[in-house]
């Protein structure tokens, strides 16, 4: 697939994108793609913030009963990021 609508990593330009927060679970199968996209945006001059959440899976944020501390940390990261832009 070479259509940027199918994968944001295929975009040729990132002009006009707003600041982006990446909250990435380190046990997520999609982790590497998220890290790559964050680096591409950063290289293109888009303001980014990366928060790598340790020892959690892709859907950790939907499981606050299982990952209460990590969900709280993610919520704090969102609040701090929103306050910074």
CSV table of C-alpha atoms in Angstrom, one decimal:
chain,number,residue,atom,x,y,z
A,1,UNK,CA,0.0,0.0,0.0
A,2,UNK,CA,1.5,3.3,-1.0
A,3,UNK,CA,-1.5,5.6,-0.3
A,4,UNK,CA,-0.9,8.1,2.6
A,5,UNK,CA,-4.6,7.7,3.5
A,6,UNK,CA,-3.8,4.2,4.5
A,7,UNK,CA,-0.6,5.0,6.5
A,8,UNK,CA,0.4,8.4,7.8
A,9,UNK,CA,4.0,7.4,7.5
A,10,UNK,CA,3.6,7.7,3.7
A,11,UNK,CA,2.8,11.4,3.7
A,12,UNK,CA,5.3,13.5,1.8
A,13,UNK,CA,4.7,16.7,3.9
A,14,UNK,CA,3.6,17.4,7.4
A,15,UNK,CA,2.9,21.1,6.9
A,16,UNK,CA,0.2,22.7,9.0
A,17,UNK,CA,0.0,19.9,11.6
A,18,UNK,CA,-0.8,21.1,15.1
A,19,UNK,CA,1.4,20.1,18.1
A,20,UNK,CA,1.2,16.4,18.7
A,21,UNK,CA,1.3,14.3,21.9
A,22,UNK,CA,2.3,10.7,21.5
A,23,UNK,CA,1.5,8.4,24.4
A,24,UNK,CA,3.0,5.1,23.4
A,25,UNK,CA,2.8,1.8,25.3
A,26,UNK,CA,6.2,0.0,25.2
A,27,UNK,CA,4.5,-3.4,24.9
A,28,UNK,CA,2.3,-2.2,22.0
A,29,UNK,CA,2.7,-4.1,18.7
A,30,UNK,CA,2.3,-0.6,17.0
A,31,UNK,CA,5.0,1.0,19.1
A,32,UNK,CA,7.7,1.2,16.5
A,33,UNK,CA,5.3,2.8,13.9
A,34,UNK,CA,4.3,5.4,16.5
A,35,UNK,CA,7.9,6.2,17.4
A,36,UNK,CA,8.8,6.5,13.7
A,37,UNK,CA,5.9,8.8,13.0
A,38,UNK,CA,6.8,11.0,16.0
A,39,UNK,CA,10.4,11.3,14.7
A,40,UNK,CA,9.2,12.2,11.2
A,41,UNK,CA,7.0,15.0,12.6
A,42,UNK,CA,9.8,16.3,14.8
A,43,UNK,CA,12.2,16.3,11.9
A,44,UNK,CA,9.6,18.2,9.8
A,45,UNK,CA,9.4,20.9,12.5
A,46,UNK,CA,6.1,19.9,14.1
A,47,UNK,CA,6.1,20.3,17.9
A,48,UNK,CA,5.9,16.9,19.4
A,49,UNK,CA,6.0,15.3,22.9
A,50,UNK,CA,6.7,11.6,23.4
A,51,UNK,CA,5.6,9.8,26.5
A,52,UNK,CA,6.6,6.1,26.6
A,53,UNK,CA,4.6,4.2,29.1
A,54,UNK,CA,6.5,1.2,30.5
A,55,UNK,CA,5.2,-2.3,30.9
A,56,UNK,CA,1.8,-1.7,29.4
A,57,UNK,CA,-0.1,-3.0,26.4
A,58,UNK,CA,-1.8,-1.1,23.5
A,59,UNK,CA,-5.2,-0.6,25.2
A,60,UNK,CA,-3.9,0.2,28.7
A,61,UNK,CA,-5.7,3.5,28.8
A,62,UNK,CA,-9.1,1.7,28.6
A,63,UNK,CA,-8.2,-0.5,31.6
A,64,UNK,CA,-7.7,1.9,34.5
A,65,UNK,CA,-8.7,-0.9,36.9
A,66,UNK,CA,-5.7,-2.9,35.8
A,67,UNK,CA,-3.2,0.0,35.1
A,68,UNK,CA,-4.3,2.7,37.6
A,69,UNK,CA,-0.9,4.3,38.0
A,70,UNK,CA,-0.1,4.3,34.3
A,71,UNK,CA,-3.5,5.7,33.4
A,72,UNK,CA,-3.0,8.5,36.0
A,73,UNK,CA,0.4,9.2,34.5
A,74,UNK,CA,-1.0,9.3,31.0
A,75,UNK,CA,-3.8,11.7,32.1
A,76,UNK,CA,-1.2,14.0,33.7
A,77,UNK,CA,0.8,13.9,30.5
A,78,UNK,CA,-2.3,15.0,28.5
A,79,UNK,CA,-3.1,17.8,30.9
A,80,UNK,CA,0.5,19.1,30.9
A,81,UNK,CA,0.7,18.9,27.2
A,82,UNK,CA,-2.6,20.8,26.7
A,83,UNK,CA,-1.4,23.4,29.1
A,84,UNK,CA,1.8,23.9,27.2
A,85,UNK,CA,0.3,24.6,23.8
